[in-house]
């Protein structure tokens, strides 16, 4: 099973590639039907190389911004809920549906012990070097977790896991 991205109005192939941390060349190589990268259209299915179909993954993540909670589900059943820190007023956490596209252990600095990139460039789920920030609106839009929690989460979810962020 492969992962497809459905083009949204206003998206370019370059933006889609960067959101999934793939090069334009990688995207074009697995989508031979795209003759001109500028000529994509809303609703078009774009194959994303190297990521599994999210529907084939038993886990999914739901983030409630108002509750400042991240919930992990397996086959639709709640496994565990974690407290999180979220974006502040001027740099809010983006609402929408994303997938985890890659991960980086020990990214350093404010990102704690693990970084899970979301399919929106510049955003992710990560640990923190400031545990007092959990439960608050303090980030530049990312979802912060206690280091022990993000490690537990990262051990369970694979790249391609769906992440739904809602108010």
XYZ file of C-alpha atoms in Angstrom:
167
model
C 0.000 0.000 0.000
C 1.313 3.404 -0.956
C 0.638 6.895 0.282
C -1.111 9.430 -1.916
C -1.565 13.137 -1.299
C -4.712 14.774 -2.669
C -3.846 18.207 -4.076
C -5.642 21.066 -2.330
C -6.506 24.400 -4.005
C -3.464 26.658 -4.196
C -0.897 23.922 -3.561
C 2.124 23.590 -5.813
C 4.154 20.457 -6.377
C 7.156 22.191 -4.767
C 5.130 22.880 -1.590
C 3.843 19.295 -1.510
C 7.393 17.963 -1.920
C 8.760 20.147 0.885
C 5.846 19.297 3.214
C 6.691 15.596 2.849
C 10.480 16.289 2.994
C 10.958 14.855 -0.492
C 12.696 16.457 -3.461
C 10.740 17.510 -6.522
C 12.784 14.935 -8.471
C 11.685 12.163 -6.056
C 8.015 13.149 -6.464
C 8.258 13.352 -10.250
C 10.115 10.022 -10.525
C 7.158 8.099 -9.026
C 4.471 10.180 -10.768
C 5.325 9.750 -14.480
C 1.910 11.157 -15.457
C 3.009 14.617 -14.330
C 4.592 16.072 -17.462
C 4.754 19.672 -16.232
C 5.113 20.157 -12.428
C 3.259 23.487 -12.686
C 0.165 21.811 -14.124
C -1.312 20.009 -11.143
C -4.918 20.469 -10.078
C -7.026 20.248 -6.908
C -8.192 16.699 -6.288
C -5.258 15.146 -8.167
C -3.623 12.143 -6.476
C 0.132 12.480 -6.010
C 2.108 9.399 -4.953
C 4.493 10.163 -2.077
C 7.550 7.893 -2.264
C 8.824 6.155 0.845
C 5.694 6.487 2.978
C 3.106 3.774 3.608
C -0.613 4.255 3.157
C -1.832 5.732 6.484
C -4.953 3.533 6.338
C -2.671 0.473 6.578
C -1.234 1.713 9.895
C -3.198 0.649 12.993
C -2.259 3.785 14.950
C -3.573 7.325 14.627
C -3.079 10.472 16.683
C -5.599 13.140 17.603
C -4.535 16.452 19.124
C -7.058 18.656 20.932
C -5.708 22.193 21.060
C -8.382 23.397 23.488
C -7.702 20.442 25.791
C -3.939 20.567 25.231
C -3.999 16.771 24.916
C -2.599 14.299 22.407
C -4.501 11.029 22.153
C -3.063 7.856 20.661
C -5.481 5.381 19.073
C -4.950 1.829 17.845
C -7.605 0.550 15.434
C -9.883 3.385 16.589
C -9.564 2.554 20.296
C -7.976 4.992 22.722
C -4.614 3.690 23.956
C -3.312 6.668 25.933
C -3.660 10.424 26.328
C -0.737 12.772 26.913
C -0.555 16.422 28.024
C 1.040 18.742 25.439
C 2.207 22.292 24.955
C 0.925 24.048 21.826
C 1.451 27.179 19.761
C 0.952 30.612 21.257
C -1.541 33.152 19.896
C 0.766 34.624 17.231
C 2.202 31.244 16.186
C -0.732 28.871 16.535
C -0.558 25.150 15.945
C -2.100 24.482 12.517
C -5.446 22.703 12.508
C -5.769 19.951 9.919
C -4.905 16.396 8.969
C -1.271 15.446 8.533
C 0.982 12.406 8.680
C 4.312 11.785 10.365
C 6.861 11.965 7.553
C 10.151 11.360 9.386
C 11.792 11.430 12.775
C 15.008 12.644 14.327
C 16.276 11.321 17.643
C 18.092 13.858 19.834
C 17.565 16.952 17.646
C 18.909 19.095 20.482
C 17.916 22.475 21.853
C 14.259 23.100 22.635
C 13.172 19.911 20.794
C 14.135 17.496 23.548
C 14.945 13.870 22.816
C 12.801 13.246 19.701
C 11.364 15.138 16.727
C 8.496 13.684 14.664
C 8.022 15.793 11.520
C 4.483 16.456 10.323
C 3.504 16.775 6.651
C 3.485 20.552 7.027
C 6.951 22.035 6.718
C 8.278 23.463 9.976
C 5.871 21.634 12.268
C 6.237 18.537 14.381
C 5.620 16.677 17.607
C 8.669 16.824 19.846
C 10.088 16.603 23.331
C 11.218 19.675 25.225
C 14.081 20.998 27.287
C 11.482 23.018 29.234
C 9.022 20.601 30.890
C 7.224 23.528 32.587
C 5.894 24.495 29.115
C 3.680 21.394 28.869
C 0.015 22.325 29.205
C 0.650 25.878 28.009
C 0.405 27.894 24.791
C 4.086 28.673 24.306
C 5.472 27.101 21.123
C 5.940 28.431 17.611
C 3.200 26.048 16.491
C 4.696 22.661 17.269
C 3.268 20.148 19.701
C 5.530 19.716 22.735
C 5.534 16.630 24.920
C 7.431 15.495 27.981
C 10.565 13.689 26.772
C 9.507 10.347 28.281
C 6.093 10.679 26.565
C 7.439 11.520 23.097
C 9.835 8.564 23.299
C 6.947 6.255 24.276
C 4.860 7.643 21.395
C 7.699 7.365 18.858
C 8.255 3.695 19.760
C 4.633 2.925 18.847
C 3.911 5.027 15.762
C 5.584 4.680 12.381
C 6.146 7.197 9.641
C 2.866 7.541 7.743
C 0.771 7.649 10.942
C -2.170 10.057 10.666
C -2.231 13.096 12.930
C -5.452 15.093 13.218
C -5.184 18.459 14.966
C -8.411 20.182 15.984
C -9.512 23.069 18.179
